[in-house]
XYZ file of C-alpha atoms in Angstrom:
738
model
C 87.445 151.479 -53.157
C 87.614 152.196 -49.400
C 84.438 154.189 -49.627
C 81.146 152.991 -48.497
C 78.170 152.602 -50.790
C 76.776 155.731 -52.379
C 72.964 156.820 -52.213
C 71.328 156.075 -55.502
C 70.632 159.443 -56.004
C 73.349 161.056 -55.676
C 75.372 158.378 -57.525
C 72.690 158.956 -60.576
C 73.105 163.023 -59.574
C 76.911 162.921 -60.316
C 76.666 160.074 -62.938
C 75.246 162.796 -65.462
C 77.598 165.760 -64.295
C 81.289 165.550 -64.554
C 83.457 165.828 -61.825
C 85.473 168.981 -63.062
C 82.324 170.764 -63.955
C 80.582 169.782 -61.107
C 83.786 171.354 -59.164
C 82.925 174.671 -61.166
C 79.603 174.837 -60.095
C 80.431 174.646 -56.541
C 82.761 177.149 -57.064
C 80.874 180.047 -58.874
C 77.901 179.293 -56.532
C 79.638 179.461 -53.509
C 81.579 183.025 -54.436
C 78.825 184.311 -55.922
C 76.947 183.674 -52.520
C 79.424 185.417 -50.773
C 79.847 188.147 -52.967
C 76.179 188.678 -52.525
C 76.347 188.032 -48.643
C 78.611 191.077 -48.415
C 76.472 194.316 -50.028
C 75.048 195.274 -46.655
C 78.879 196.984 -46.545
C 78.272 198.867 -49.362
C 76.802 201.901 -47.959
C 79.025 201.412 -45.004
C 81.906 202.167 -46.808
C 80.757 204.345 -49.698
C 80.365 202.114 -52.707
C 82.949 201.358 -55.195
C 86.170 201.496 -52.754
C 84.850 198.165 -51.290
C 84.994 196.450 -54.876
C 88.915 195.773 -54.258
C 89.056 193.521 -51.081
C 85.940 192.087 -51.722
C 85.951 190.367 -55.045
C 89.895 190.079 -54.682
C 89.529 188.402 -51.558
C 86.499 186.418 -52.857
C 88.968 185.070 -55.625
C 92.096 184.591 -53.493
C 90.016 182.565 -50.719
C 88.425 179.725 -53.615
C 91.973 179.887 -54.977
C 93.647 178.295 -51.730
C 90.377 175.968 -51.773
C 90.897 174.975 -54.734
C 94.758 174.635 -54.248
C 94.438 172.692 -51.483
C 91.700 170.223 -52.412
C 93.899 169.339 -55.322
C 96.861 168.714 -53.429
C 94.942 167.493 -50.514
C 96.201 169.444 -48.183
C 95.751 168.793 -44.339
C 93.914 171.237 -42.424
C 96.690 172.832 -40.776
C 98.579 173.337 -43.717
C 95.440 174.925 -45.574
C 95.118 177.387 -42.686
C 98.841 178.225 -42.527
C 98.783 178.928 -46.389
C 95.662 180.896 -46.167
C 97.233 182.642 -43.310
C 100.419 183.766 -44.797
C 98.732 184.232 -48.670
C 95.834 186.707 -46.712
C 98.296 189.019 -44.924
C 100.691 189.232 -47.648
C 98.285 190.120 -50.562
C 96.550 192.072 -48.418
C 98.721 194.907 -49.302
C 97.465 195.742 -52.359
C 93.573 194.510 -52.010
C 92.762 196.208 -48.127
C 95.761 198.909 -47.967
C 97.109 199.832 -51.090
C 98.092 203.362 -49.388
C 100.841 201.176 -47.531
C 101.996 199.486 -50.897
C 104.548 200.665 -53.696
C 102.163 201.879 -56.549
C 99.292 200.101 -55.024
C 100.762 196.744 -55.825
C 104.084 195.551 -54.213
C 103.022 194.857 -50.547
C 105.521 196.137 -47.700
C 106.462 195.474 -44.318
C 103.920 198.450 -43.765
C 101.461 196.993 -45.457
C 101.496 193.767 -43.691
C 101.753 194.975 -40.204
C 98.600 197.477 -41.138
C 96.914 194.406 -42.224
C 97.681 192.398 -38.998
C 96.963 195.644 -37.085
C 93.232 195.964 -39.041
C 92.580 192.034 -38.547
C 92.982 192.726 -34.749
C 91.704 196.910 -34.694
C 89.861 197.141 -37.958
C 86.461 195.632 -36.179
C 86.200 198.511 -33.888
C 87.015 201.132 -36.482
C 83.939 200.452 -38.208
C 81.769 199.835 -35.973
C 82.518 203.573 -34.146
C 83.276 205.361 -37.325
C 80.355 207.328 -38.831
C 79.587 205.851 -42.331
C 80.840 206.523 -45.073
C 84.102 204.923 -44.104
C 86.052 205.281 -47.103
C 88.948 203.265 -47.602
C 91.958 205.247 -45.624
C 93.903 203.236 -43.051
C 93.409 199.540 -42.322
C 89.211 199.915 -42.436
C 89.291 197.483 -45.583
C 90.767 195.004 -43.428
C 87.198 193.624 -41.710
C 85.347 193.056 -45.046
C 88.321 191.594 -47.042
C 89.095 188.967 -44.194
C 85.299 187.947 -44.202
C 85.460 187.467 -48.160
C 88.967 185.501 -48.309
C 87.953 183.195 -45.328
C 84.266 182.756 -45.790
C 84.946 181.697 -49.754
C 88.165 179.620 -48.456
C 85.711 177.928 -45.999
C 83.010 177.643 -47.976
C 84.697 176.206 -51.281
C 87.109 173.530 -49.452
C 84.214 171.832 -47.600
C 82.075 171.610 -50.944
C 85.380 170.386 -52.884
C 86.090 167.739 -49.969
C 84.646 164.039 -50.856
C 81.626 163.027 -48.443
C 78.162 163.806 -47.796
C 79.106 167.142 -45.540
C 79.383 169.055 -48.818
C 76.104 170.708 -48.967
C 76.744 172.077 -45.355
C 78.797 174.489 -47.407
C 76.080 176.319 -47.980
C 75.504 177.668 -44.339
C 78.670 179.607 -44.938
C 76.984 182.418 -46.935
C 74.693 183.200 -44.498
C 76.973 183.513 -41.789
C 78.839 185.905 -43.608
C 75.615 187.684 -44.456
C 74.907 187.857 -40.573
C 78.433 189.352 -40.133
C 78.027 191.549 -42.725
C 74.487 193.161 -41.590
C 75.910 193.968 -38.264
C 78.818 195.540 -39.179
C 76.648 197.360 -41.140
C 74.384 200.483 -41.260
C 70.089 200.590 -41.152
C 70.466 201.352 -44.969
C 71.675 198.743 -47.348
C 71.304 197.448 -51.127
C 67.893 195.480 -52.252
C 67.747 193.134 -48.603
C 64.744 191.500 -50.059
C 66.208 190.812 -53.764
C 69.676 189.697 -51.988
C 68.414 187.938 -49.476
C 65.617 186.021 -51.518
C 68.347 185.111 -54.308
C 71.121 183.948 -51.907
C 68.326 181.674 -50.253
C 67.205 180.212 -53.414
C 70.189 179.716 -55.019
C 71.985 178.148 -52.099
C 68.727 175.774 -51.599
C 68.832 174.638 -54.992
C 72.447 174.010 -55.074
C 72.620 172.157 -51.809
C 69.287 170.006 -52.937
C 71.136 169.351 -56.135
C 74.585 168.565 -54.196
C 73.277 165.967 -52.068
C 71.678 164.209 -54.781
C 68.068 164.640 -53.618
C 67.213 166.931 -56.697
C 66.308 165.259 -59.952
C 65.920 167.483 -63.455
C 63.261 164.541 -64.508
C 61.401 166.164 -61.642
C 60.173 169.723 -62.638
C 57.282 170.071 -60.261
C 59.536 169.459 -57.171
C 62.033 171.946 -58.748
C 59.152 174.891 -59.038
C 58.047 174.101 -55.715
C 61.404 174.121 -54.133
C 62.220 177.483 -55.964
C 59.160 179.139 -54.898
C 59.248 177.880 -51.291
C 62.405 179.380 -51.459
C 61.777 182.397 -52.948
C 58.712 183.033 -50.936
C 60.549 182.455 -47.248
C 63.084 184.944 -48.801
C 60.533 187.763 -49.778
C 58.916 187.321 -46.489
C 61.289 187.546 -44.040
C 62.877 190.522 -46.021
C 59.375 192.522 -46.046
C 59.363 191.550 -41.946
C 62.512 193.468 -41.291
C 62.598 195.905 -44.810
C 62.201 198.959 -42.655
C 65.897 200.238 -41.794
C 64.819 201.004 -38.220
C 63.887 197.566 -37.723
C 67.507 195.652 -38.745
C 69.682 195.414 -35.599
C 73.392 196.611 -36.134
C 76.115 196.551 -33.818
C 76.979 200.366 -34.066
C 73.291 200.863 -32.153
C 74.875 199.408 -29.106
C 78.083 201.225 -28.903
C 77.777 204.300 -27.129
C 80.489 206.806 -28.526
C 83.291 207.882 -26.455
C 83.061 211.564 -26.545
C 80.269 213.647 -24.845
C 80.041 217.086 -25.154
C 78.502 217.173 -21.789
C 81.205 216.567 -20.025
C 83.044 219.833 -21.292
C 82.049 223.204 -20.447
C 80.122 225.333 -22.540
C 82.566 227.217 -25.212
C 79.888 230.360 -25.004
C 80.644 230.460 -21.097
C 84.640 231.819 -22.271
C 83.393 234.430 -24.668
C 84.029 237.240 -22.620
C 87.791 235.335 -22.458
C 88.803 235.566 -25.985
C 87.306 239.276 -25.800
C 89.354 239.970 -22.564
C 92.161 237.703 -22.638
C 93.247 236.850 -26.213
C 91.830 239.602 -28.227
C 95.409 239.656 -29.655
C 96.608 235.980 -29.738
C 96.775 234.055 -32.601
C 94.276 231.269 -31.859
C 94.669 230.034 -36.048
C 95.621 230.624 -39.433
C 93.215 229.825 -42.021
C 93.586 229.988 -46.239
C 91.388 229.687 -48.525
C 88.354 230.922 -46.628
C 85.917 233.054 -48.924
C 85.670 236.698 -47.721
C 82.374 237.042 -45.094
C 82.345 233.262 -44.838
C 82.242 232.501 -40.833
C 84.165 229.830 -39.056
C 82.288 227.874 -36.502
C 83.489 226.360 -33.814
C 80.648 224.982 -31.365
C 76.701 224.856 -32.064
C 74.419 225.115 -29.083
C 70.792 223.590 -28.787
C 70.356 222.584 -25.259
C 69.514 225.622 -23.095
C 69.382 224.627 -18.945
C 68.860 228.183 -17.496
C 72.366 228.614 -16.945
C 74.245 228.019 -20.325
C 73.761 226.871 -23.753
C 75.103 223.841 -24.062
C 75.108 220.867 -26.789
C 72.845 218.040 -26.814
C 74.943 215.533 -28.671
C 73.777 212.483 -26.470
C 72.128 210.807 -29.601
C 68.980 211.256 -28.218
C 65.569 212.416 -30.712
C 65.992 215.552 -28.945
C 69.509 216.158 -29.910
C 71.290 217.814 -32.775
C 72.859 214.442 -33.793
C 76.117 212.933 -32.074
C 79.596 213.061 -31.953
C 81.431 210.342 -34.003
C 84.242 209.296 -35.481
C 84.491 209.816 -38.646
C 86.465 208.248 -41.810
C 87.735 210.019 -44.813
C 84.329 211.442 -45.819
C 82.890 212.872 -42.743
C 79.331 213.972 -44.159
C 77.625 211.994 -47.000
C 74.927 214.296 -47.500
C 77.602 216.900 -47.478
C 78.992 215.673 -50.009
C 75.866 214.987 -52.187
C 75.198 218.949 -51.825
C 78.638 219.330 -52.817
C 78.438 217.131 -56.266
C 75.021 219.496 -56.921
C 76.334 222.990 -56.138
C 79.883 221.919 -58.654
C 77.116 220.438 -61.332
C 74.460 223.515 -60.634
C 77.258 226.365 -59.741
C 74.544 227.861 -58.080
C 73.291 227.272 -54.118
C 76.864 227.816 -52.600
C 80.573 227.859 -53.129
C 82.922 224.924 -52.704
C 86.040 225.194 -50.850
C 89.325 223.891 -49.790
C 90.459 225.353 -46.291
C 93.622 224.884 -44.993
C 93.904 225.638 -41.012
C 96.367 225.628 -38.877
C 96.210 225.863 -35.167
C 98.161 228.118 -33.362
C 96.682 229.562 -29.680
C 93.295 227.914 -29.706
C 92.708 225.601 -26.582
C 89.955 222.897 -25.594
C 88.336 220.321 -27.621
C 86.583 222.253 -30.296
C 88.121 222.203 -33.781
C 87.292 225.110 -36.106
C 85.200 224.273 -39.318
C 83.499 226.091 -42.109
C 80.511 225.638 -44.072
C 79.468 222.120 -44.399
C 82.439 220.144 -44.390
C 82.523 217.462 -46.680
C 86.262 215.721 -45.328
C 88.701 216.496 -42.766
C 91.961 215.521 -43.736
C 94.786 215.931 -40.783
C 98.749 215.553 -42.094
C 99.316 213.521 -38.714
C 97.575 210.072 -38.753
C 97.389 210.276 -34.631
C 95.347 213.271 -34.928
C 93.226 212.089 -37.567
C 92.230 208.896 -35.603
C 91.039 211.382 -32.432
C 88.376 213.583 -35.018
C 84.375 213.381 -33.937
C 82.133 215.173 -36.301
C 78.301 215.943 -35.451
C 77.031 216.117 -39.080
C 73.992 217.582 -37.826
C 75.741 220.556 -36.902
C 78.907 221.033 -38.662
C 80.789 221.277 -35.743
C 83.946 218.958 -35.032
C 86.259 218.156 -31.796
C 89.642 216.701 -31.142
C 89.336 214.355 -28.305
C 92.411 214.519 -25.664
C 92.445 218.411 -26.919
C 94.040 220.718 -29.311
C 97.654 220.794 -30.307
C 99.918 223.971 -31.458
C 101.070 223.825 -34.623
C 98.306 221.055 -35.862
C 97.279 221.467 -39.480
C 94.622 220.083 -41.273
C 92.459 220.603 -44.848
C 88.897 221.018 -45.140
C 86.696 220.283 -48.145
C 83.307 222.525 -47.465
C 80.517 223.568 -49.150
C 79.596 227.256 -47.721
C 75.786 227.399 -48.598
C 74.381 230.846 -49.734
C 72.380 232.701 -47.728
C 68.688 233.155 -48.883
C 66.940 236.636 -48.111
C 63.962 237.570 -46.954
C 62.143 237.354 -50.289
C 63.589 233.639 -51.324
C 62.339 232.485 -47.406
C 58.799 233.777 -48.154
C 56.356 232.005 -46.308
C 58.289 229.233 -45.721
C 57.442 227.627 -42.380
C 60.230 226.502 -39.653
C 61.636 222.943 -39.885
C 59.666 220.376 -37.886
C 62.672 219.793 -35.439
C 62.194 217.932 -32.413
C 65.155 220.084 -29.935
C 65.259 220.108 -26.517
C 63.038 222.268 -24.541
C 64.658 225.457 -22.845
C 64.522 225.341 -19.144
C 63.811 228.420 -16.831
C 63.195 231.015 -19.689
C 62.259 234.093 -17.892
C 58.984 235.653 -18.252
C 60.684 238.634 -20.027
C 61.434 236.620 -22.937
C 58.078 236.032 -24.073
C 56.828 239.202 -23.178
C 59.989 241.107 -25.303
C 59.265 238.491 -28.479
C 55.766 239.258 -28.550
C 55.941 242.791 -28.167
C 59.073 242.343 -31.398
C 56.776 240.263 -33.722
C 53.740 241.702 -33.070
C 53.135 242.870 -36.689
C 54.994 240.117 -38.224
C 52.982 237.772 -40.767
C 55.353 234.611 -41.720
C 57.944 232.713 -39.941
C 60.682 234.621 -41.702
C 59.171 237.719 -41.020
C 59.093 236.543 -37.004
C 62.810 236.066 -37.126
C 63.817 239.114 -39.082
C 61.623 241.336 -36.437
C 63.213 239.634 -33.468
C 66.322 240.343 -34.946
C 65.936 244.102 -35.720
C 64.306 244.702 -32.222
C 67.251 243.660 -30.657
C 70.346 244.936 -32.682
C 68.325 248.500 -32.784
C 67.216 249.300 -29.917
C 70.577 247.242 -28.048
C 73.489 248.929 -27.356
C 76.750 247.069 -27.506
C 79.383 246.742 -24.680
C 81.943 243.937 -24.141
C 82.228 245.094 -20.340
C 85.841 246.177 -20.172
C 85.290 249.041 -18.021
C 89.059 249.392 -17.484
C 89.118 250.478 -21.660
C 86.016 252.476 -21.189
C 83.235 250.095 -22.149
C 79.836 250.734 -20.729
C 79.506 248.051 -17.712
C 77.921 245.067 -19.165
C 77.783 241.921 -17.249
C 79.064 238.468 -18.710
C 76.985 235.090 -19.013
C 73.775 234.352 -20.857
C 71.604 232.416 -18.477
C 68.151 233.586 -17.262
C 69.034 236.202 -15.140
C 71.309 237.762 -17.415
C 69.155 237.527 -20.293
C 66.078 238.662 -18.127
C 68.369 241.632 -16.823
C 68.898 242.491 -21.012
C 65.020 242.323 -21.910
C 63.912 243.827 -18.717
C 65.999 246.430 -17.313
C 66.336 250.000 -18.157
C 69.169 249.733 -20.466
C 69.561 246.807 -23.015
C 73.246 246.650 -23.098
C 75.485 243.167 -23.949
C 77.583 241.707 -26.567
C 77.147 238.809 -29.001
C 76.991 236.157 -25.566
C 73.832 238.121 -24.470
C 72.105 239.187 -27.749
C 72.468 235.338 -29.577
C 71.424 233.784 -26.332
C 68.139 236.286 -25.673
C 67.173 235.983 -29.634
C 67.397 232.035 -29.632
C 65.067 232.076 -26.463
C 62.753 234.617 -28.246
C 62.536 232.322 -31.099
C 61.836 229.338 -29.713
C 59.105 231.147 -27.915
C 57.792 232.070 -31.459
C 57.698 228.251 -32.198
C 60.492 228.537 -34.185
C 63.803 225.976 -34.037
C 66.710 228.119 -33.007
C 70.312 227.306 -32.123
C 73.052 229.538 -30.723
C 76.541 228.927 -32.857
C 79.605 230.490 -31.560
C 82.761 231.053 -34.085
C 84.822 233.349 -35.835
C 84.313 235.786 -38.437
C 87.981 237.061 -39.561
C 88.397 240.763 -40.514
C 84.725 241.898 -40.026
C 85.943 245.220 -38.829
C 88.644 245.565 -41.706
C 87.780 247.296 -45.381
C 89.308 245.361 -47.780
C 89.338 248.097 -50.385
C 91.280 250.504 -48.068
C 93.476 247.650 -46.992
C 94.486 247.370 -50.752
C 96.689 249.232 -52.709
C 97.687 249.051 -56.635
C 101.343 247.397 -55.853
C 99.660 245.389 -52.669
C 96.055 243.873 -54.078
C 94.127 242.192 -51.687
C 94.529 238.399 -52.639
C 91.535 236.442 -51.158
C 93.659 232.972 -50.688
C 96.449 235.019 -48.480
C 96.437 233.236 -45.079
C 94.110 235.128 -42.477
C 95.203 235.283 -38.874
C 92.312 234.769 -36.294
C 92.718 236.133 -32.977
C 90.108 236.613 -30.101
C 89.042 239.905 -31.131
C 87.102 238.132 -34.203
C 85.118 235.735 -31.906
C 81.343 235.979 -32.713
C 78.058 234.590 -31.713
C 74.866 234.231 -33.882
C 71.515 232.632 -34.448
C 70.569 229.932 -36.452
C 66.897 229.190 -37.296
C 66.035 226.651 -39.925
C 63.116 227.010 -42.181
C 61.609 224.118 -44.810
C 63.342 223.991 -48.127
C 66.265 226.191 -46.755
C 67.875 224.042 -43.978
C 69.364 226.581 -41.043
C 69.619 230.376 -42.062
C 71.901 233.003 -40.104
C 70.397 235.722 -37.922
C 72.755 238.585 -36.285
C 70.826 240.575 -33.634
C 74.071 241.922 -31.685
C 74.095 245.989 -32.370
C 77.085 246.891 -34.193
C 80.159 247.884 -31.782
C 80.133 251.516 -32.478
C 76.589 251.378 -31.091
C 76.916 252.316 -27.478
C 75.379 253.674 -24.773
C 78.567 256.372 -24.515
C 78.166 257.418 -28.126
C 74.021 258.058 -27.044
C 75.297 260.262 -24.206
C 77.837 262.023 -26.144
C 75.517 262.779 -29.192
C 73.136 264.171 -26.515
C 76.003 266.557 -24.913
C 77.420 267.709 -28.398
C 73.754 268.555 -29.233
C 72.297 270.288 -26.758
C 68.805 272.294 -27.736
C 69.238 276.130 -27.844
C 68.864 278.271 -25.117
C 65.883 280.552 -25.196
C 65.553 283.773 -23.053
C 62.542 283.269 -20.647
C 61.005 286.266 -19.217
C 61.386 288.051 -16.035
C 59.196 286.380 -13.517
C 56.404 288.728 -12.177
C 56.675 290.529 -8.826
C 56.326 289.068 -5.843
C 52.772 289.821 -3.747
C 53.649 291.679 -0.587
C 53.287 289.299 2.424
C 51.952 290.127 5.317
C 53.121 289.524 9.019
C 51.036 287.039 10.821
C 48.581 288.467 13.390
C 48.647 286.752 16.928
C 45.536 284.306 16.430
C 46.845 282.938 13.213
C 47.422 279.248 13.008
C 50.909 277.593 13.035
C 53.263 277.793 10.088
C 52.591 275.031 7.254
C 56.160 273.746 8.579
C 54.902 273.356 11.951
C 52.344 271.511 10.400
C 54.379 269.260 8.623
C 56.563 268.572 11.668
C 53.194 267.209 13.264
C 52.484 265.143 10.620
C 55.760 263.865 10.266
C 55.963 263.057 14.452
C 52.423 261.532 13.959
C 53.727 259.253 11.049
C 56.773 258.358 12.935
C 54.671 257.487 16.265
C 52.275 255.439 14.276
C 54.991 253.285 12.640
C 56.757 252.764 16.131
C 52.986 251.097 17.287
C 53.035 249.334 14.383
C 56.137 247.968 14.676
C 55.836 246.954 18.630
C 52.644 245.940 17.884
C 53.945 243.304 15.214
C 57.048 242.517 17.357
C 54.646 241.516 20.017
C 52.705 239.164 18.015
C 55.533 237.441 16.732
C 56.906 237.195 20.115
C 53.519 235.749 21.402
C 53.501 233.484 18.856
C 57.016 232.222 19.537
C 56.181 231.811 23.308
C 52.546 230.250 22.672
C 53.956 226.819 23.367
C 55.824 227.324 26.307
C 52.665 229.594 27.802
C 50.572 226.413 27.147
C 52.772 223.709 28.709
C 52.775 226.364 31.632
C 49.117 226.906 31.947
C 48.307 222.984 31.699
C 51.015 222.245 34.397
C 49.468 225.039 36.311
C 45.736 223.590 35.811
C 47.466 219.777 36.914
C 48.756 221.583 40.095
C 45.348 223.100 41.114
C 43.532 220.126 40.462
C 45.819 218.338 42.791
C 45.676 220.573 45.699
C 41.668 220.722 45.113
C 41.028 217.261 45.457
C 38.242 216.482 48.229
C 40.198 213.377 49.552
C 43.171 214.246 51.528
C 44.987 211.322 50.744
C 44.692 211.836 47.093
C 45.813 215.691 47.723
C 49.301 214.023 49.238
C 49.553 211.458 46.792
C 49.293 214.500 44.505
C 51.570 216.850 46.082
C 54.138 213.701 45.548
C 53.693 213.386 42.299
C 54.213 217.186 41.642
C 57.377 216.580 43.278
C 58.469 213.919 40.865
C 57.556 216.317 37.856
C 59.484 218.953 39.276
C 62.103 216.695 39.310
C 61.984 215.480 35.878
C 61.376 219.211 34.951
C 64.917 219.902 36.289
C 66.659 216.642 34.619
C 66.641 214.465 37.979
C 64.486 211.886 36.803
C 63.447 209.066 39.349
C 63.861 205.210 38.849
C 59.971 204.452 38.067
C 60.175 201.231 39.813
C 61.745 202.348 43.002
C 59.655 202.989 45.836
C 58.584 206.576 47.586
C 61.388 206.011 50.204
C 64.285 204.952 47.910
C 62.842 207.767 45.457
C 63.123 210.478 48.726
C 66.358 209.592 48.936
C 67.542 210.056 45.556
C 65.992 213.544 45.483
C 67.655 214.049 48.707
C 70.923 213.010 47.249
C 70.451 214.943 43.700
C 69.158 218.492 45.634
C 71.308 220.278 47.981
C 68.039 221.989 49.506
C 66.116 218.747 49.881
C 63.100 218.894 52.577
C 63.455 218.083 55.889
C 63.706 214.193 56.658
C 60.684 214.498 58.902
C 58.458 216.039 56.030
C 59.480 213.612 53.209
C 58.459 210.606 55.880
C 55.380 211.966 56.484
C 54.707 212.070 52.821
C 55.966 208.595 51.988
C 53.877 206.892 55.026
C 50.434 209.366 54.633
C 49.174 206.717 51.728
C 50.132 203.690 54.155
C 48.663 204.904 57.186
C 46.143 203.318 59.176
C 44.182 206.275 59.417
C 43.710 208.677 56.698
C 44.976 211.800 57.196
C 43.518 214.961 58.241
C 42.750 217.621 55.733
C 45.067 220.387 57.582
C 48.123 217.433 57.604
C 47.135 216.901 53.966
C 48.099 220.714 53.567
């Protein structure tokens, strides 16, 4: 034929293996290597959801490559066929929710695959794992499987010496999977070593350099590849050492760009107390609806430390169908054991609630919106259970929450549990009244749980409640929760406030005692209602009935983290019935009984003063008062004089120095020097009067300049005498100098 001579080793290697069998080995080895290279994406998607697009993509890519090699298609034809097949069959494999019955492709599935090929990479990197399989999220791994397998197999099946180069494709796919993956993966050392050994042995065999009659060389080759794989894998076995692209991306949502929702607490109470904010269905009795969690205090407000730093409560990231893998595991454990909490399915409809903060319940497992556009705007903080909707909340928006409402441990269950070792942001500008109040309240506490309970009881039992709505009869109470307001609450004569102040104060007090505490703002629907009273024989209470939440349901509380128990809720706010007015009314309604007092004894007779007696005591008081007044006046005058003297001291010093200089010039023993000193005195006076003379001018020119500057200039003959005195042939007499 037209082909050149082949190496003898390659010829002998092919001589013992039929061509069809060699092609099967090529396909199986390369397809298996690509499958193994995509294992780093398993934790990103959550496991089995990735099998269909990856396995299907590998089979599809291998099939197109085999067909191209058998039909001898040119590269452009192979590329076109691969593109069409990938887009059409990508529907059932990567976007099954857009197909008919999960099998038949549709126009929507084709569009979804195309858009996923362009936008899916960004979503994979910005969404928080596990991603799930909604939308076009499965398109990127599907494309890696199809393209990687097709190129590798087609290159291996092609005639020529370039066939062993196909072994480079699976490592390229592996690198892409690692960059798209997370810090945790599946057996990285074992997978990397296996891929390296198999590809190295296959490439050596495919190039004809591996001979079965040389077992020692084969063993050394496998050992070398395995050792290199184990060494490299061990060096980067730690998840933190693995570089992934998602670490280099800054989440688009930064909670620090928004005002603290806790600052608007009084707005909910005063302006939105009757406004229907949202409707919730399926909420267990007594469950709380979380709006925002705050762990950073800057001295002015509590805010969210969601900047991704080590001292932040997590960060807000785009999430897939499952928002929290940890919550999903807890939910499975709760269902399996029946203890530790309650798994709920809650439906929420937004009405009048504004801002970006999305109401959540318990520990959310998944958040599903009816509107796909709203789903793409969801950001979730896995550490706090808080969620936001970028762009703001919309009236009429509905979503479903699959969540676990954890059971609250009591004091006996907490026992001597220590506070969790969390690195929270240090509070700034904390007033001294916080540490004083915390020390007084927890003086007798022995365990961290007792300290937290003592702080809660000190505030709720000693304080009074007021929203500050004076127009409705509330006791005056300022809004805010910064350092000044907390200092007033804890250090004032009367402890008055509402949830905003008490939650802020307790969180700061707990931080002072070394407990990891944070403030939570949310809603407790129907807290003031009595379900038993509301129920009737004809209309019993329906726990699944929709509940309308208004601004009057807003509350703030404190959460403290304990080892083995997580975040535990504390309510430091006094009951709304515990107001200063009630205390005063109680004192007036139950006055102490009046006891009749005996009549006073008769007064002693007063003798009129004699003529030589002293002045009455009242006069002495007046004299003392007058004396004190004169003393204060004298002290005031002395203080004012001293202050005036301090202010005038610089000017007095300057005047004294000028007088001394003038006196020295007048008393100079040499008459010529006295004349020159007189002229310098004139120049100094002109300078003080802002009539400077050119320093290079002669005395005659200076005299004329001063003559023009001042209307009351000295007589010409006097100025002439002063100018000529230093140059006179005979020294002036002392009388002439004067």
